[in-house]
Amino acid sequence: MLGYKALRRTDFVPALVVAGFLLLAIPSHWPYVFYVLLRLTVCAIGLYLARTSFLAGRTVWVWIFGVVAVVFNPILSMRMHRSDWSTLDMIVAAIFILWVIASIMRDRKGLG
């Protein structure tokens, strides 16, 4: 394993962008294509962060982002009510933000 130092500051940008899009999707009524692109983006970034977390030796985050990628995958989409998706969007946005905060705190403490 490469250790925690393999995470770069640029890895935080996709997580924060996706969290912003997820929060935008909660109260608004967007065209259907927005939600399709949102699912594709969340799935892709979830897979990317799962891989990044795996290379950094952070197993718990690998599983969390793996589940996020499965839930938001655009190919075998899950059917839920809009209110359920809003709740899920909020939770997943919090997960992405929490990952950034945890990574920054870990970096400051010098944990590896």
PDB file of N, CA and C in Angstrom:
ATOM      1  N   MET A   1       0.826  -1.194   0.000  1.00  0.00           N
ATOM      2  CA  MET A   1       0.000   0.000   0.000  1.00  0.00           C
ATOM      3  C   MET A   1       0.867   1.254   0.000  1.00  0.00           C
ATOM      4  N   LEU A   2       0.378   2.284  -0.596  1.00  0.00           N
ATOM      5  CA  LEU A   2       1.141   3.518  -0.700  1.00  0.00           C
ATOM      6  C   LEU A   2       1.102   4.350   0.571  1.00  0.00           C
ATOM      7  N   GLY A   3       0.113   4.160   1.407  1.00  0.00           N
ATOM      8  CA  GLY A   3      -0.010   4.972   2.610  1.00  0.00           C
ATOM      9  C   GLY A   3      -0.851   6.208   2.363  1.00  0.00           C
ATOM     10  N   TYR A   4      -1.181   6.880   3.429  1.00  0.00           N
ATOM     11  CA  TYR A   4      -2.097   8.013   3.349  1.00  0.00           C
ATOM     12  C   TYR A   4      -1.552   9.141   2.482  1.00  0.00           C
ATOM     13  N   LYS A   5      -0.276   9.350   2.457  1.00  0.00           N
ATOM     14  CA  LYS A   5       0.297  10.475   1.722  1.00  0.00           C
ATOM     15  C   LYS A   5       0.009  10.407   0.230  1.00  0.00           C
ATOM     16  N   ALA A   6      -0.530   9.281  -0.263  1.00  0.00           N
ATOM     17  CA  ALA A   6      -0.869   9.160  -1.676  1.00  0.00           C
ATOM     18  C   ALA A   6      -2.033  10.085  -2.048  1.00  0.00           C
ATOM     19  N   LEU A   7      -2.823  10.525  -1.074  1.00  0.00           N
ATOM     20  CA  LEU A   7      -3.931  11.443  -1.357  1.00  0.00           C
ATOM     21  C   LEU A   7      -3.381  12.834  -1.644  1.00  0.00           C
ATOM     22  N   ARG A   8      -3.882  13.430  -2.700  1.00  0.00           N
ATOM     23  CA  ARG A   8      -3.473  14.783  -3.076  1.00  0.00           C
ATOM     24  C   ARG A   8      -4.627  15.743  -2.802  1.00  0.00           C
ATOM     25  N   ARG A   9      -4.303  16.973  -2.671  1.00  0.00           N
ATOM     26  CA  ARG A   9      -5.339  18.003  -2.466  1.00  0.00           C
ATOM     27  C   ARG A   9      -6.308  18.041  -3.646  1.00  0.00           C
ATOM     28  N   THR A  10      -5.831  17.705  -4.842  1.00  0.00           N
ATOM     29  CA  THR A  10      -6.705  17.738  -6.008  1.00  0.00           C
ATOM     30  C   THR A  10      -7.770  16.652  -5.953  1.00  0.00           C
ATOM     31  N   ASP A  11      -7.587  15.634  -5.100  1.00  0.00           N
ATOM     32  CA  ASP A  11      -8.610  14.605  -4.940  1.00  0.00           C
ATOM     33  C   ASP A  11      -9.842  15.147  -4.220  1.00  0.00           C
ATOM     34  N   PHE A  12      -9.676  16.263  -3.521  1.00  0.00           N
ATOM     35  CA  PHE A  12     -10.791  16.841  -2.775  1.00  0.00           C
ATOM     36  C   PHE A  12     -11.764  17.580  -3.687  1.00  0.00           C
ATOM     37  N   VAL A  13     -11.271  18.099  -4.792  1.00  0.00           N
ATOM     38  CA  VAL A  13     -12.101  18.916  -5.687  1.00  0.00           C
ATOM     39  C   VAL A  13     -13.296  18.128  -6.232  1.00  0.00           C
ATOM     40  N   PRO A  14     -13.110  16.929  -6.811  1.00  0.00           N
ATOM     41  CA  PRO A  14     -14.279  16.197  -7.321  1.00  0.00           C
ATOM     42  C   PRO A  14     -15.291  15.881  -6.222  1.00  0.00           C
ATOM     43  N   ALA A  15     -14.805  15.568  -5.030  1.00  0.00           N
ATOM     44  CA  ALA A  15     -15.715  15.249  -3.926  1.00  0.00           C
ATOM     45  C   ALA A  15     -16.571  16.458  -3.559  1.00  0.00           C
ATOM     46  N   LEU A  16     -15.965  17.628  -3.522  1.00  0.00           N
ATOM     47  CA  LEU A  16     -16.716  18.836  -3.172  1.00  0.00           C
ATOM     48  C   LEU A  16     -17.667  19.264  -4.288  1.00  0.00           C
ATOM     49  N   VAL A  17     -17.255  19.076  -5.528  1.00  0.00           N
ATOM     50  CA  VAL A  17     -18.129  19.413  -6.658  1.00  0.00           C
ATOM     51  C   VAL A  17     -19.362  18.516  -6.657  1.00  0.00           C
ATOM     52  N   VAL A  18     -19.150  17.220  -6.473  1.00  0.00           N
ATOM     53  CA  VAL A  18     -20.281  16.278  -6.440  1.00  0.00           C
ATOM     54  C   VAL A  18     -21.194  16.580  -5.254  1.00  0.00           C
ATOM     55  N   ALA A  19     -20.615  16.898  -4.110  1.00  0.00           N
ATOM     56  CA  ALA A  19     -21.435  17.247  -2.948  1.00  0.00           C
ATOM     57  C   ALA A  19     -22.294  18.475  -3.256  1.00  0.00           C
ATOM     58  N   GLY A  20     -21.725  19.448  -3.936  1.00  0.00           N
ATOM     59  CA  GLY A  20     -22.490  20.635  -4.322  1.00  0.00           C
ATOM     60  C   GLY A  20     -23.637  20.305  -5.256  1.00  0.00           C
ATOM     61  N   PHE A  21     -23.373  19.452  -6.247  1.00  0.00           N
ATOM     62  CA  PHE A  21     -24.436  19.051  -7.170  1.00  0.00           C
ATOM     63  C   PHE A  21     -25.528  18.266  -6.448  1.00  0.00           C
ATOM     64  N   LEU A  22     -25.142  17.417  -5.521  1.00  0.00           N
ATOM     65  CA  LEU A  22     -26.138  16.655  -4.757  1.00  0.00           C
ATOM     66  C   LEU A  22     -27.010  17.596  -3.921  1.00  0.00           C
ATOM     67  N   LEU A  23     -26.396  18.599  -3.325  1.00  0.00           N
ATOM     68  CA  LEU A  23     -27.173  19.561  -2.540  1.00  0.00           C
ATOM     69  C   LEU A  23     -28.070  20.411  -3.438  1.00  0.00           C
ATOM     70  N   LEU A  24     -27.617  20.712  -4.646  1.00  0.00           N
ATOM     71  CA  LEU A  24     -28.454  21.440  -5.599  1.00  0.00           C
ATOM     72  C   LEU A  24     -29.681  20.632  -6.010  1.00  0.00           C
ATOM     73  N   ALA A  25     -29.528  19.323  -6.062  1.00  0.00           N
ATOM     74  CA  ALA A  25     -30.614  18.455  -6.513  1.00  0.00           C
ATOM     75  C   ALA A  25     -31.717  18.294  -5.470  1.00  0.00           C
ATOM     76  N   ILE A  26     -31.454  18.622  -4.223  1.00  0.00           N
ATOM     77  CA  ILE A  26     -32.423  18.373  -3.155  1.00  0.00           C
ATOM     78  C   ILE A  26     -33.688  19.233  -3.297  1.00  0.00           C
ATOM     79  N   PRO A  27     -33.589  20.556  -3.255  1.00  0.00           N
ATOM     80  CA  PRO A  27     -34.822  21.343  -3.252  1.00  0.00           C
ATOM     81  C   PRO A  27     -35.377  21.671  -4.630  1.00  0.00           C
ATOM     82  N   SER A  28     -34.588  21.543  -5.652  1.00  0.00           N
ATOM     83  CA  SER A  28     -34.971  22.025  -6.968  1.00  0.00           C
ATOM     84  C   SER A  28     -35.615  20.943  -7.809  1.00  0.00           C
ATOM     85  N   HIS A  29     -36.368  21.390  -8.786  1.00  0.00           N
ATOM     86  CA  HIS A  29     -36.961  20.473  -9.740  1.00  0.00           C
ATOM     87  C   HIS A  29     -36.275  20.700 -11.083  1.00  0.00           C
ATOM     88  N   TRP A  30     -35.319  19.865 -11.380  1.00  0.00           N
ATOM     89  CA  TRP A  30     -34.506  19.983 -12.574  1.00  0.00           C
ATOM     90  C   TRP A  30     -35.052  19.086 -13.673  1.00  0.00           C
ATOM     91  N   PRO A  31     -34.622  19.315 -14.910  1.00  0.00           N
ATOM     92  CA  PRO A  31     -35.003  18.396 -15.997  1.00  0.00           C
ATOM     93  C   PRO A  31     -34.404  17.007 -15.738  1.00  0.00           C
ATOM     94  N   TYR A  32     -35.009  16.021 -16.340  1.00  0.00           N
ATOM     95  CA  TYR A  32     -34.600  14.628 -16.134  1.00  0.00           C
ATOM     96  C   TYR A  32     -33.131  14.414 -16.472  1.00  0.00           C
ATOM     97  N   VAL A  33     -32.629  15.081 -17.490  1.00  0.00           N
ATOM     98  CA  VAL A  33     -31.240  14.901 -17.908  1.00  0.00           C
ATOM     99  C   VAL A  33     -30.264  15.307 -16.796  1.00  0.00           C
ATOM    100  N   PHE A  34     -30.630  16.289 -15.972  1.00  0.00           N
ATOM    101  CA  PHE A  34     -29.780  16.686 -14.847  1.00  0.00           C
ATOM    102  C   PHE A  34     -29.583  15.518 -13.900  1.00  0.00           C
ATOM    103  N   TYR A  35     -30.663  14.806 -13.590  1.00  0.00           N
ATOM    104  CA  TYR A  35     -30.573  13.691 -12.654  1.00  0.00           C
ATOM    105  C   TYR A  35     -29.804  12.516 -13.241  1.00  0.00           C
ATOM    106  N   VAL A  36     -29.915  12.314 -14.554  1.00  0.00           N
ATOM    107  CA  VAL A  36     -29.133  11.259 -15.212  1.00  0.00           C
ATOM    108  C   VAL A  36     -27.648  11.604 -15.133  1.00  0.00           C
ATOM    109  N   LEU A  37     -27.308  12.841 -15.444  1.00  0.00           N
ATOM    110  CA  LEU A  37     -25.912  13.273 -15.359  1.00  0.00           C
ATOM    111  C   LEU A  37     -25.409  13.255 -13.916  1.00  0.00           C
ATOM    112  N   LEU A  38     -26.280  13.587 -12.980  1.00  0.00           N
ATOM    113  CA  LEU A  38     -25.913  13.538 -11.566  1.00  0.00           C
ATOM    114  C   LEU A  38     -25.559  12.111 -11.158  1.00  0.00           C
ATOM    115  N   ARG A  39     -26.399  11.153 -11.553  1.00  0.00           N
ATOM    116  CA  ARG A  39     -26.128   9.754 -11.218  1.00  0.00           C
ATOM    117  C   ARG A  39     -24.818   9.290 -11.832  1.00  0.00           C
ATOM    118  N   LEU A  40     -24.588   9.646 -13.074  1.00  0.00           N
ATOM    119  CA  LEU A  40     -23.357   9.264 -13.755  1.00  0.00           C
ATOM    120  C   LEU A  40     -22.138   9.866 -13.054  1.00  0.00           C
ATOM    121  N   THR A  41     -22.232  11.130 -12.699  1.00  0.00           N
ATOM    122  CA  THR A  41     -21.125  11.822 -12.044  1.00  0.00           C
ATOM    123  C   THR A  41     -20.856  11.265 -10.654  1.00  0.00           C
ATOM    124  N   VAL A  42     -21.912  11.064  -9.861  1.00  0.00           N
ATOM    125  CA  VAL A  42     -21.736  10.536  -8.509  1.00  0.00           C
ATOM    126  C   VAL A  42     -21.144   9.126  -8.569  1.00  0.00           C
ATOM    127  N   CYS A  43     -21.611   8.316  -9.488  1.00  0.00           N
ATOM    128  CA  CYS A  43     -21.082   6.963  -9.648  1.00  0.00           C
ATOM    129  C   CYS A  43     -19.603   7.009 -10.029  1.00  0.00           C
ATOM    130  N   ALA A  44     -19.259   7.822 -11.002  1.00  0.00           N
ATOM    131  CA  ALA A  44     -17.871   7.906 -11.469  1.00  0.00           C
ATOM    132  C   ALA A  44     -16.938   8.418 -10.371  1.00  0.00           C
ATOM    133  N   ILE A  45     -17.336   9.477  -9.684  1.00  0.00           N
ATOM    134  CA  ILE A  45     -16.497  10.032  -8.630  1.00  0.00           C
ATOM    135  C   ILE A  45     -16.443   9.080  -7.445  1.00  0.00           C
ATOM    136  N   GLY A  46     -17.546   8.384  -7.170  1.00  0.00           N
ATOM    137  CA  GLY A  46     -17.534   7.371  -6.114  1.00  0.00           C
ATOM    138  C   GLY A  46     -16.524   6.273  -6.411  1.00  0.00           C
ATOM    139  N   LEU A  47     -16.491   5.806  -7.651  1.00  0.00           N
ATOM    140  CA  LEU A  47     -15.514   4.789  -8.051  1.00  0.00           C
ATOM    141  C   LEU A  47     -14.087   5.326  -7.970  1.00  0.00           C
ATOM    142  N   TYR A  48     -13.914   6.561  -8.408  1.00  0.00           N
ATOM    143  CA  TYR A  48     -12.587   7.191  -8.351  1.00  0.00           C
ATOM    144  C   TYR A  48     -12.095   7.304  -6.907  1.00  0.00           C
ATOM    145  N   LEU A  49     -12.968   7.756  -6.007  1.00  0.00           N
ATOM    146  CA  LEU A  49     -12.560   7.908  -4.612  1.00  0.00           C
ATOM    147  C   LEU A  49     -12.413   6.561  -3.910  1.00  0.00           C
ATOM    148  N   ALA A  50     -13.163   5.552  -4.346  1.00  0.00           N
ATOM    149  CA  ALA A  50     -12.964   4.204  -3.809  1.00  0.00           C
ATOM    150  C   ALA A  50     -11.567   3.715  -4.179  1.00  0.00           C
ATOM    151  N   ARG A  51     -11.180   3.925  -5.421  1.00  0.00           N
ATOM    152  CA  ARG A  51      -9.835   3.530  -5.868  1.00  0.00           C
ATOM    153  C   ARG A  51      -8.758   4.322  -5.123  1.00  0.00           C
ATOM    154  N   THR A  52      -8.954   5.625  -5.018  1.00  0.00           N
ATOM    155  CA  THR A  52      -8.001   6.475  -4.313  1.00  0.00           C
ATOM    156  C   THR A  52      -7.869   6.053  -2.859  1.00  0.00           C
ATOM    157  N   SER A  53      -8.992   5.754  -2.226  1.00  0.00           N
ATOM    158  CA  SER A  53      -8.975   5.316  -0.831  1.00  0.00           C
ATOM    159  C   SER A  53      -8.304   3.954  -0.695  1.00  0.00           C
ATOM    160  N   PHE A  54      -8.530   3.088  -1.667  1.00  0.00           N
ATOM    161  CA  PHE A  54      -7.880   1.772  -1.651  1.00  0.00           C
ATOM    162  C   PHE A  54      -6.365   1.922  -1.723  1.00  0.00           C
ATOM    163  N   LEU A  55      -5.893   2.770  -2.624  1.00  0.00           N
ATOM    164  CA  LEU A  55      -4.453   2.993  -2.762  1.00  0.00           C
ATOM    165  C   LEU A  55      -3.857   3.633  -1.514  1.00  0.00           C
ATOM    166  N   ALA A  56      -4.668   4.386  -0.774  1.00  0.00           N
ATOM    167  CA  ALA A  56      -4.212   5.029   0.458  1.00  0.00           C
ATOM    168  C   ALA A  56      -4.379   4.119   1.673  1.00  0.00           C
ATOM    169  N   GLY A  57      -4.937   2.928   1.467  1.00  0.00           N
ATOM    170  CA  GLY A  57      -5.102   1.986   2.573  1.00  0.00           C
ATOM    171  C   GLY A  57      -6.242   2.321   3.513  1.00  0.00           C
ATOM    172  N   ARG A  58      -7.262   2.989   3.012  1.00  0.00           N
ATOM    173  CA  ARG A  58      -8.397   3.399   3.850  1.00  0.00           C
ATOM    174  C   ARG A  58      -9.611   2.545   3.480  1.00  0.00           C
ATOM    175  N   THR A  59      -9.646   1.336   4.013  1.00  0.00           N
ATOM    176  CA  THR A  59     -10.603   0.307   3.627  1.00  0.00           C
ATOM    177  C   THR A  59     -12.059   0.695   3.861  1.00  0.00           C
ATOM    178  N   VAL A  60     -12.351   1.341   4.955  1.00  0.00           N
ATOM    179  CA  VAL A  60     -13.736   1.716   5.256  1.00  0.00           C
ATOM    180  C   VAL A  60     -14.293   2.629   4.169  1.00  0.00           C
ATOM    181  N   TRP A  61     -13.479   3.592   3.740  1.00  0.00           N
ATOM    182  CA  TRP A  61     -13.924   4.512   2.695  1.00  0.00           C
ATOM    183  C   TRP A  61     -14.087   3.806   1.359  1.00  0.00           C
ATOM    184  N   VAL A  62     -13.300   2.776   1.112  1.00  0.00           N
ATOM    185  CA  VAL A  62     -13.461   1.998  -0.123  1.00  0.00           C
ATOM    186  C   VAL A  62     -14.858   1.401  -0.169  1.00  0.00           C
ATOM    187  N   TRP A  63     -15.280   0.795   0.921  1.00  0.00           N
ATOM    188  CA  TRP A  63     -16.615   0.189   0.983  1.00  0.00           C
ATOM    189  C   TRP A  63     -17.716   1.238   0.877  1.00  0.00           C
ATOM    190  N   ILE A  64     -17.548   2.345   1.564  1.00  0.00           N
ATOM    191  CA  ILE A  64     -18.564   3.400   1.538  1.00  0.00           C
ATOM    192  C   ILE A  64     -18.748   3.935   0.118  1.00  0.00           C
ATOM    193  N   PHE A  65     -17.650   4.263  -0.550  1.00  0.00           N
ATOM    194  CA  PHE A  65     -17.755   4.799  -1.912  1.00  0.00           C
ATOM    195  C   PHE A  65     -18.185   3.723  -2.906  1.00  0.00           C
ATOM    196  N   GLY A  66     -17.869   2.480  -2.627  1.00  0.00           N
ATOM    197  CA  GLY A  66     -18.358   1.387  -3.468  1.00  0.00           C
ATOM    198  C   GLY A  66     -19.868   1.289  -3.424  1.00  0.00           C
ATOM    199  N   VAL A  67     -20.428   1.404  -2.229  1.00  0.00           N
ATOM    200  CA  VAL A  67     -21.890   1.375  -2.077  1.00  0.00           C
ATOM    201  C   VAL A  67     -22.514   2.585  -2.762  1.00  0.00           C
ATOM    202  N   VAL A  68     -21.906   3.754  -2.602  1.00  0.00           N
ATOM    203  CA  VAL A  68     -22.413   4.969  -3.262  1.00  0.00           C
ATOM    204  C   VAL A  68     -22.439   4.762  -4.774  1.00  0.00           C
ATOM    205  N   ALA A  69     -21.372   4.193  -5.328  1.00  0.00           N
ATOM    206  CA  ALA A  69     -21.305   3.965  -6.777  1.00  0.00           C
ATOM    207  C   ALA A  69     -22.383   2.990  -7.230  1.00  0.00           C
ATOM    208  N   VAL A  70     -22.647   1.972  -6.447  1.00  0.00           N
ATOM    209  CA  VAL A  70     -23.680   0.995  -6.813  1.00  0.00           C
ATOM    210  C   VAL A  70     -25.068   1.635  -6.764  1.00  0.00           C
ATOM    211  N   VAL A  71     -25.340   2.404  -5.736  1.00  0.00           N
ATOM    212  CA  VAL A  71     -26.663   3.028  -5.595  1.00  0.00           C
ATOM    213  C   VAL A  71     -26.918   4.048  -6.703  1.00  0.00           C
ATOM    214  N   PHE A  72     -25.895   4.798  -7.087  1.00  0.00           N
ATOM    215  CA  PHE A  72     -26.074   5.856  -8.079  1.00  0.00           C
ATOM    216  C   PHE A  72     -25.718   5.434  -9.492  1.00  0.00           C
ATOM    217  N   ASN A  73     -25.453   4.149  -9.722  1.00  0.00           N
ATOM    218  CA  ASN A  73     -25.049   3.742 -11.068  1.00  0.00           C
ATOM    219  C   ASN A  73     -26.183   4.010 -12.054  1.00  0.00           C
ATOM    220  N   PRO A  74     -25.836   4.520 -13.235  1.00  0.00           N
ATOM    221  CA  PRO A  74     -26.867   4.895 -14.204  1.00  0.00           C
ATOM    222  C   PRO A  74     -27.365   3.727 -15.062  1.00  0.00           C
ATOM    223  N   ILE A  75     -26.701   2.600 -15.003  1.00  0.00           N
ATOM    224  CA  ILE A  75     -27.078   1.473 -15.857  1.00  0.00           C
ATOM    225  C   ILE A  75     -28.213   0.657 -15.237  1.00  0.00           C
ATOM    226  N   LEU A  76     -28.031   0.214 -14.018  1.00  0.00           N
ATOM    227  CA  LEU A  76     -29.079  -0.518 -13.304  1.00  0.00           C
ATOM    228  C   LEU A  76     -29.655   0.397 -12.234  1.00  0.00           C
ATOM    229  N   SER A  77     -30.446   1.352 -12.659  1.00  0.00           N
ATOM    230  CA  SER A  77     -30.911   2.392 -11.749  1.00  0.00           C
ATOM    231  C   SER A  77     -31.952   1.874 -10.763  1.00  0.00           C
ATOM    232  N   MET A  78     -31.872   2.419  -9.566  1.00  0.00           N
ATOM    233  CA  MET A  78     -32.840   2.109  -8.520  1.00  0.00           C
ATOM    234  C   MET A  78     -34.034   3.052  -8.661  1.00  0.00           C
ATOM    235  N   ARG A  79     -35.203   2.529  -8.443  1.00  0.00           N
ATOM    236  CA  ARG A  79     -36.422   3.346  -8.494  1.00  0.00           C
ATOM    237  C   ARG A  79     -36.838   3.707  -7.074  1.00  0.00           C
ATOM    238  N   MET A  80     -36.964   5.012  -6.819  1.00  0.00           N
ATOM    239  CA  MET A  80     -37.399   5.493  -5.515  1.00  0.00           C
ATOM    240  C   MET A  80     -38.245   6.742  -5.713  1.00  0.00           C
ATOM    241  N   HIS A  81     -39.004   7.078  -4.681  1.00  0.00           N
ATOM    242  CA  HIS A  81     -39.763   8.325  -4.710  1.00  0.00           C
ATOM    243  C   HIS A  81     -38.800   9.500  -4.634  1.00  0.00           C
ATOM    244  N   ARG A  82     -39.272  10.622  -5.124  1.00  0.00           N
ATOM    245  CA  ARG A  82     -38.446  11.831  -5.129  1.00  0.00           C
ATOM    246  C   ARG A  82     -37.983  12.214  -3.730  1.00  0.00           C
ATOM    247  N   SER A  83     -38.846  12.080  -2.737  1.00  0.00           N
ATOM    248  CA  SER A  83     -38.474  12.440  -1.366  1.00  0.00           C
ATOM    249  C   SER A  83     -37.372  11.518  -0.838  1.00  0.00           C
ATOM    250  N   ASP A  84     -37.411  10.244  -1.248  1.00  0.00           N
ATOM    251  CA  ASP A  84     -36.361   9.313  -0.835  1.00  0.00           C
ATOM    252  C   ASP A  84     -35.025   9.686  -1.466  1.00  0.00           C
ATOM    253  N   TRP A  85     -35.061  10.087  -2.738  1.00  0.00           N
ATOM    254  CA  TRP A  85     -33.840  10.515  -3.404  1.00  0.00           C
ATOM    255  C   TRP A  85     -33.288  11.775  -2.751  1.00  0.00           C
ATOM    256  N   SER A  86     -34.160  12.689  -2.346  1.00  0.00           N
ATOM    257  CA  SER A  86     -33.702  13.921  -1.688  1.00  0.00           C
ATOM    258  C   SER A  86     -32.967  13.600  -0.395  1.00  0.00           C
ATOM    259  N   THR A  87     -33.513  12.674   0.375  1.00  0.00           N
ATOM    260  CA  THR A  87     -32.861  12.257   1.615  1.00  0.00           C
ATOM    261  C   THR A  87     -31.519  11.600   1.311  1.00  0.00           C
ATOM    262  N   LEU A  88     -31.501  10.720   0.324  1.00  0.00           N
ATOM    263  CA  LEU A  88     -30.277  10.034  -0.064  1.00  0.00           C
ATOM    264  C   LEU A  88     -29.237  11.026  -0.596  1.00  0.00           C
ATOM    265  N   ASP A  89     -29.675  12.009  -1.377  1.00  0.00           N
ATOM    266  CA  ASP A  89     -28.760  13.035  -1.882  1.00  0.00           C
ATOM    267  C   ASP A  89     -28.093  13.775  -0.729  1.00  0.00           C
ATOM    268  N   MET A  90     -28.866  14.107   0.289  1.00  0.00           N
ATOM    269  CA  MET A  90     -28.333  14.820   1.439  1.00  0.00           C
ATOM    270  C   MET A  90     -27.311  13.963   2.192  1.00  0.00           C
ATOM    271  N   ILE A  91     -27.629  12.696   2.380  1.00  0.00           N
ATOM    272  CA  ILE A  91     -26.725  11.791   3.093  1.00  0.00           C
ATOM    273  C   ILE A  91     -25.425  11.604   2.316  1.00  0.00           C
ATOM    274  N   VAL A  92     -25.532  11.388   1.019  1.00  0.00           N
ATOM    275  CA  VAL A  92     -24.343  11.147   0.201  1.00  0.00           C
ATOM    276  C   VAL A  92     -23.497  12.421   0.085  1.00  0.00           C
ATOM    277  N   ALA A  93     -24.121  13.573   0.000  1.00  0.00           N
ATOM    278  CA  ALA A  93     -23.363  14.836   0.004  1.00  0.00           C
ATOM    279  C   ALA A  93     -22.579  14.951   1.308  1.00  0.00           C
ATOM    280  N   ALA A  94     -23.217  14.604   2.415  1.00  0.00           N
ATOM    281  CA  ALA A  94     -22.534  14.633   3.716  1.00  0.00           C
ATOM    282  C   ALA A  94     -21.362  13.651   3.744  1.00  0.00           C
ATOM    283  N   ILE A  95     -21.511  12.496   3.112  1.00  0.00           N
ATOM    284  CA  ILE A  95     -20.425  11.514   3.054  1.00  0.00           C
ATOM    285  C   ILE A  95     -19.223  12.087   2.308  1.00  0.00           C
ATOM    286  N   PHE A  96     -19.472  12.709   1.158  1.00  0.00           N
ATOM    287  CA  PHE A  96     -18.368  13.295   0.398  1.00  0.00           C
ATOM    288  C   PHE A  96     -17.679  14.406   1.192  1.00  0.00           C
ATOM    289  N   ILE A  97     -18.458  15.254   1.839  1.00  0.00           N
ATOM    290  CA  ILE A  97     -17.892  16.337   2.647  1.00  0.00           C
ATOM    291  C   ILE A  97     -17.127  15.771   3.839  1.00  0.00           C
ATOM    292  N   LEU A  98     -17.677  14.758   4.481  1.00  0.00           N
ATOM    293  CA  LEU A  98     -17.012  14.123   5.617  1.00  0.00           C
ATOM    294  C   LEU A  98     -15.689  13.502   5.196  1.00  0.00           C
ATOM    295  N   TRP A  99     -15.641  12.914   4.004  1.00  0.00           N
ATOM    296  CA  TRP A  99     -14.389  12.332   3.507  1.00  0.00           C
ATOM    297  C   TRP A  99     -13.315  13.414   3.366  1.00  0.00           C
ATOM    298  N   VAL A 100     -13.704  14.566   2.833  1.00  0.00           N
ATOM    299  CA  VAL A 100     -12.744  15.668   2.675  1.00  0.00           C
ATOM    300  C   VAL A 100     -12.253  16.130   4.041  1.00  0.00           C
ATOM    301  N   ILE A 101     -13.178  16.345   4.979  1.00  0.00           N
ATOM    302  CA  ILE A 101     -12.803  16.809   6.319  1.00  0.00           C
ATOM    303  C   ILE A 101     -11.911  15.789   7.018  1.00  0.00           C
ATOM    304  N   ALA A 102     -12.290  14.509   6.953  1.00  0.00           N
ATOM    305  CA  ALA A 102     -11.498  13.456   7.590  1.00  0.00           C
ATOM    306  C   ALA A 102     -10.109  13.373   6.973  1.00  0.00           C
ATOM    307  N   SER A 103     -10.024  13.549   5.668  1.00  0.00           N
ATOM    308  CA  SER A 103      -8.728  13.489   4.992  1.00  0.00           C
ATOM    309  C   SER A 103      -7.834  14.658   5.392  1.00  0.00           C
ATOM    310  N   ILE A 104      -8.417  15.834   5.483  1.00  0.00           N
ATOM    311  CA  ILE A 104      -7.639  17.017   5.881  1.00  0.00           C
ATOM    312  C   ILE A 104      -7.179  16.882   7.326  1.00  0.00           C
ATOM    313  N   MET A 105      -8.075  16.434   8.202  1.00  0.00           N
ATOM    314  CA  MET A 105      -7.695  16.268   9.609  1.00  0.00           C
ATOM    315  C   MET A 105      -6.599  15.215   9.761  1.00  0.00           C
ATOM    316  N   ARG A 106      -6.717  14.153   9.013  1.00  0.00           N
ATOM    317  CA  ARG A 106      -5.724  13.094   9.054  1.00  0.00           C
ATOM    318  C   ARG A 106      -4.369  13.603   8.566  1.00  0.00           C
ATOM    319  N   ASP A 107      -4.403  14.455   7.572  1.00  0.00           N
ATOM    320  CA  ASP A 107      -3.181  15.035   7.035  1.00  0.00           C
ATOM    321  C   ASP A 107      -2.519  15.942   8.070  1.00  0.00           C
ATOM    322  N   ARG A 108      -3.304  16.720   8.750  1.00  0.00           N
ATOM    323  CA  ARG A 108      -2.764  17.633   9.761  1.00  0.00           C
ATOM    324  C   ARG A 108      -2.163  16.887  10.947  1.00  0.00           C
ATOM    325  N   LYS A 109      -2.748  15.747  11.280  1.00  0.00           N
ATOM    326  CA  LYS A 109      -2.230  14.954  12.396  1.00  0.00           C
ATOM    327  C   LYS A 109      -1.054  14.092  11.979  1.00  0.00           C
ATOM    328  N   GLY A 110      -0.838  13.985  10.664  1.00  0.00           N
ATOM    329  CA  GLY A 110       0.281  13.205  10.164  1.00  0.00           C
ATOM    330  C   GLY A 110       0.071  11.706  10.259  1.00  0.00           C
ATOM    331  N   LEU A 111      -1.196  11.284  10.264  1.00  0.00           N
ATOM    332  CA  LEU A 111      -1.471   9.849  10.349  1.00  0.00           C
ATOM    333  C   LEU A 111      -1.221   9.211   9.000  1.00  0.00           C
ATOM    334  N   GLY A 112      -0.842   8.011   8.996  1.00  0.00           N
ATOM    335  CA  GLY A 112      -0.569   7.328   7.745  1.00  0.00           C
ATOM    336  C   GLY A 112      -1.102   6.013   7.714  1.00  0.00           C
TER     337      GLY A 112
END
